[in-house]
Amino acid sequence: LNHGVYIDRIQVNHSQGQLYPTENNLDMAIEGRGFFIIQLQGQQQADDPGIRYTRDGSFKLNPNNQLVTSDGNLVLGTNQQPIVINGVDISISDTGEIRADGQVVGNIGIANITNLHDLRKDGHNLYRIEENMQPQNQEFTGRILQGFLERSNAEPIKEMVEMIQVFRNYEANQRVVRA
């Protein structure tokens, strides 16, 4: 007799999704492992400095010419400071070096976190490290692609098949209980 259907655990799949080109030269995708480092707006407290991580590279400039997410959170550079871009001709190398009008203005901060099991979802496309834990970082060995974004890594057909299997198991258990 089957013991029923239950949730064993919820696990986030951090594998890379498909990359696609955009027309925005501030859009960035990470090819390989890693996360952009984000500073939440208005959240710099001792117990929560507001550092978050994302793979969503849909960026823009705010009125202060700071690189921000679509939600207005600051994108941090390798120096853990907001990236300010004053210029028109913006280019980003595959290592994350940002140039504006030919001048280097900063480097995109990438966290290649190895303790992914300590990441917790926190809002729209954001992750945070669990309380009392520190991110364990490796050197970033991937590439930054300017003018690209990453699609979801979910496989809808696979997920649908698994959902149907769970539903059939549930129905079978229901029939056994009735008998």
Short mmCIF file of C-alpha atoms in Angstrom, two decimals:
data_model
loop_
_atom_site.label_atom_id
_atom_site.label_comp_id
_atom_site.label_asym_id
_atom_site.label_seq_id
_atom_site.Cartn_x
_atom_site.Cartn_y
_atom_site.Cartn_z
CA LEU A 1 0.00 0.00 0.00
CA ASN A 2 1.31 3.40 -0.98
CA HIS A 3 1.71 5.88 1.89
CA GLY A 4 0.19 8.81 0.01
CA VAL A 5 1.52 11.91 -1.64
CA TYR A 6 3.58 14.37 0.36
CA ILE A 7 6.16 17.07 -0.26
CA ASP A 8 9.62 15.73 0.45
CA ARG A 9 11.40 19.08 0.05
CA ILE A 10 11.39 22.16 -2.11
CA GLN A 11 14.57 22.51 -4.09
CA VAL A 12 15.62 25.33 -6.42
CA ASN A 13 17.19 24.35 -9.73
CA HIS A 14 20.10 26.76 -10.28
CA SER A 15 21.04 25.44 -13.73
CA GLN A 16 21.36 27.97 -16.52
CA GLY A 17 18.41 28.84 -18.72
CA GLN A 18 18.51 29.64 -22.42
CA LEU A 19 20.11 32.98 -23.35
CA TYR A 20 18.47 35.31 -25.85
CA PRO A 21 19.53 38.65 -27.38
CA THR A 22 17.81 41.93 -26.56
CA GLU A 23 18.11 45.45 -27.97
CA ASN A 24 19.22 46.91 -24.61
CA ASN A 25 22.97 47.36 -24.16
CA LEU A 26 22.48 47.42 -20.36
CA ASP A 27 20.97 43.91 -20.33
CA MET A 28 23.45 41.28 -19.16
CA ALA A 29 23.41 37.52 -18.89
CA ILE A 30 25.78 35.28 -17.01
CA GLU A 31 27.08 32.36 -19.02
CA GLY A 32 28.13 29.84 -16.39
CA ARG A 33 27.72 29.86 -12.62
CA GLY A 34 27.28 33.04 -10.64
CA PHE A 35 24.93 35.79 -9.51
CA PHE A 36 24.85 39.57 -9.88
CA ILE A 37 25.25 41.29 -6.50
CA ILE A 38 22.38 43.62 -5.62
CA GLN A 39 21.85 46.20 -2.84
CA LEU A 40 18.22 46.67 -1.83
CA GLN A 41 17.13 50.29 -1.74
CA GLY A 42 16.68 51.71 1.77
CA GLN A 43 17.82 48.56 3.61
CA GLN A 44 21.20 49.06 5.19
CA GLN A 45 20.85 47.82 8.76
CA ALA A 46 23.32 46.01 10.98
CA ASP A 47 21.29 42.81 10.96
CA ASP A 48 20.44 42.99 7.22
CA PRO A 49 22.75 44.99 4.95
CA GLY A 50 20.34 44.38 2.07
CA ILE A 51 22.72 42.33 -0.09
CA ARG A 52 20.85 40.06 -2.48
CA TYR A 53 21.80 37.94 -5.49
CA THR A 54 20.10 37.53 -8.86
CA ARG A 55 20.63 36.10 -12.33
CA ASP A 56 18.12 38.59 -13.78
CA GLY A 57 20.32 40.99 -15.75
CA SER A 58 17.56 43.33 -16.95
CA PHE A 59 19.28 46.54 -15.89
CA LYS A 60 18.77 50.27 -16.51
CA LEU A 61 20.13 53.60 -15.24
CA ASN A 62 18.33 55.57 -12.53
CA PRO A 63 18.28 59.42 -12.46
CA ASN A 64 21.65 59.38 -10.65
CA ASN A 65 23.18 57.32 -13.50
CA GLN A 66 23.49 54.31 -11.20
CA LEU A 67 23.00 50.84 -12.67
CA VAL A 68 19.83 49.38 -11.16
CA THR A 69 17.53 46.37 -11.55
CA SER A 70 14.08 46.74 -13.07
CA ASP A 71 12.82 47.11 -9.46
CA GLY A 72 15.24 49.99 -8.76
CA ASN A 73 17.72 48.07 -6.58
CA LEU A 74 21.39 48.98 -6.99
CA VAL A 75 23.76 46.72 -8.91
CA LEU A 76 27.08 46.51 -7.07
CA GLY A 77 30.53 46.38 -8.57
CA THR A 78 33.50 44.30 -7.52
CA ASN A 79 34.27 47.02 -4.94
CA GLN A 80 30.81 46.44 -3.32
CA GLN A 81 29.77 49.97 -4.34
CA PRO A 82 26.99 51.04 -6.73
CA ILE A 83 28.07 51.30 -10.37
CA VAL A 84 27.76 54.82 -11.79
CA ILE A 85 27.81 55.16 -15.58
CA ASN A 86 28.27 58.65 -17.02
CA GLY A 87 28.45 58.33 -20.76
CA VAL A 88 26.57 57.38 -23.89
CA ASP A 89 28.61 54.67 -25.59
CA ILE A 90 28.46 51.83 -23.04
CA SER A 91 30.29 48.54 -23.53
CA ILE A 92 30.67 45.59 -21.17
CA SER A 93 33.41 43.00 -21.63
CA ASP A 94 32.91 39.29 -21.03
CA THR A 95 34.79 39.70 -17.73
CA GLY A 96 32.33 42.39 -16.57
CA GLU A 97 34.46 45.48 -17.17
CA ILE A 98 32.19 48.46 -17.96
CA ARG A 99 33.35 51.23 -20.26
CA ALA A 100 31.48 54.46 -20.93
CA ASP A 101 32.74 56.56 -23.85
CA GLY A 102 35.98 54.54 -23.82
CA GLN A 103 36.72 55.06 -20.10
CA VAL A 104 36.57 52.24 -17.55
CA VAL A 105 33.87 53.11 -14.99
CA GLY A 106 33.66 49.86 -13.03
CA ASN A 107 33.33 46.10 -12.99
CA ILE A 108 30.16 44.10 -12.46
CA GLY A 109 30.22 42.29 -9.13
CA ILE A 110 29.62 38.57 -9.58
CA ALA A 111 29.25 36.14 -6.68
CA ASN A 112 30.03 32.55 -7.62
CA ILE A 113 28.42 31.05 -4.53
CA THR A 114 29.26 27.42 -3.80
CA ASN A 115 26.91 26.96 -0.83
CA LEU A 116 23.75 27.24 -2.96
CA HIS A 117 21.81 25.26 -0.34
CA ASP A 118 22.06 28.33 1.93
CA LEU A 119 20.33 30.62 -0.60
CA ARG A 120 16.73 31.53 0.12
CA LYS A 121 14.25 33.15 -2.27
CA ASP A 122 13.60 36.74 -1.30
CA GLY A 123 11.29 38.65 -3.57
CA HIS A 124 11.18 38.97 -7.34
CA ASN A 125 14.14 37.02 -8.83
CA LEU A 126 16.23 37.69 -5.72
CA TYR A 127 18.06 35.39 -3.31
CA ARG A 128 19.65 36.04 0.05
CA ILE A 129 22.02 33.99 2.18
CA GLU A 130 20.31 32.38 5.16
CA GLU A 131 20.75 34.20 8.48
CA ASN A 132 23.99 33.51 10.35
CA MET A 133 25.57 32.07 7.19
CA GLN A 134 28.20 33.58 4.91
CA PRO A 135 28.39 33.07 1.15
CA GLN A 136 31.25 30.82 0.15
CA ASN A 137 32.60 32.20 -3.12
CA GLN A 138 34.79 30.74 -5.82
CA GLU A 139 36.48 32.68 -8.56
CA PHE A 140 34.06 33.51 -11.37
CA THR A 141 35.07 31.56 -14.47
CA GLY A 142 32.05 32.29 -16.67
CA ARG A 143 31.35 35.15 -19.05
CA ILE A 144 29.13 38.22 -19.00
CA LEU A 145 27.18 38.71 -22.21
CA GLN A 146 26.08 42.28 -22.97
CA GLY A 147 22.69 42.64 -24.64
CA PHE A 148 21.43 39.21 -23.55
CA LEU A 149 18.99 37.94 -20.93
CA GLU A 150 18.41 34.48 -19.50
CA ARG A 151 15.09 32.66 -19.81
CA SER A 152 13.65 30.42 -17.13
CA ASN A 153 15.33 27.04 -16.79
CA ALA A 154 11.99 25.29 -16.13
CA GLU A 155 10.99 22.55 -18.55
CA PRO A 156 7.18 22.83 -18.76
CA ILE A 157 6.58 19.44 -20.41
CA LYS A 158 8.70 17.59 -17.85
CA GLU A 159 6.94 19.42 -15.00
CA MET A 160 3.51 18.62 -16.48
CA VAL A 161 4.36 14.90 -16.77
CA GLU A 162 5.52 14.82 -13.14
CA MET A 163 2.37 16.61 -12.02
CA ILE A 164 0.18 14.08 -13.86
CA GLN A 165 2.09 11.21 -12.22
CA VAL A 166 1.54 12.73 -8.76
CA PHE A 167 -2.16 13.25 -9.51
CA ARG A 168 -2.56 9.62 -10.67
CA ASN A 169 -0.87 8.36 -7.50
CA TYR A 170 -3.23 10.51 -5.46
CA GLU A 171 -6.27 9.12 -7.33
CA ALA A 172 -5.04 5.53 -6.84
CA ASN A 173 -4.67 6.13 -3.12
CA GLN A 174 -8.13 7.64 -2.99
CA ARG A 175 -9.62 4.50 -4.61
CA VAL A 176 -7.81 2.27 -2.09
CA VAL A 177 -9.19 4.27 0.84
CA ARG A 178 -12.75 4.01 -0.54
CA ALA A 179 -12.52 0.21 -0.98
#
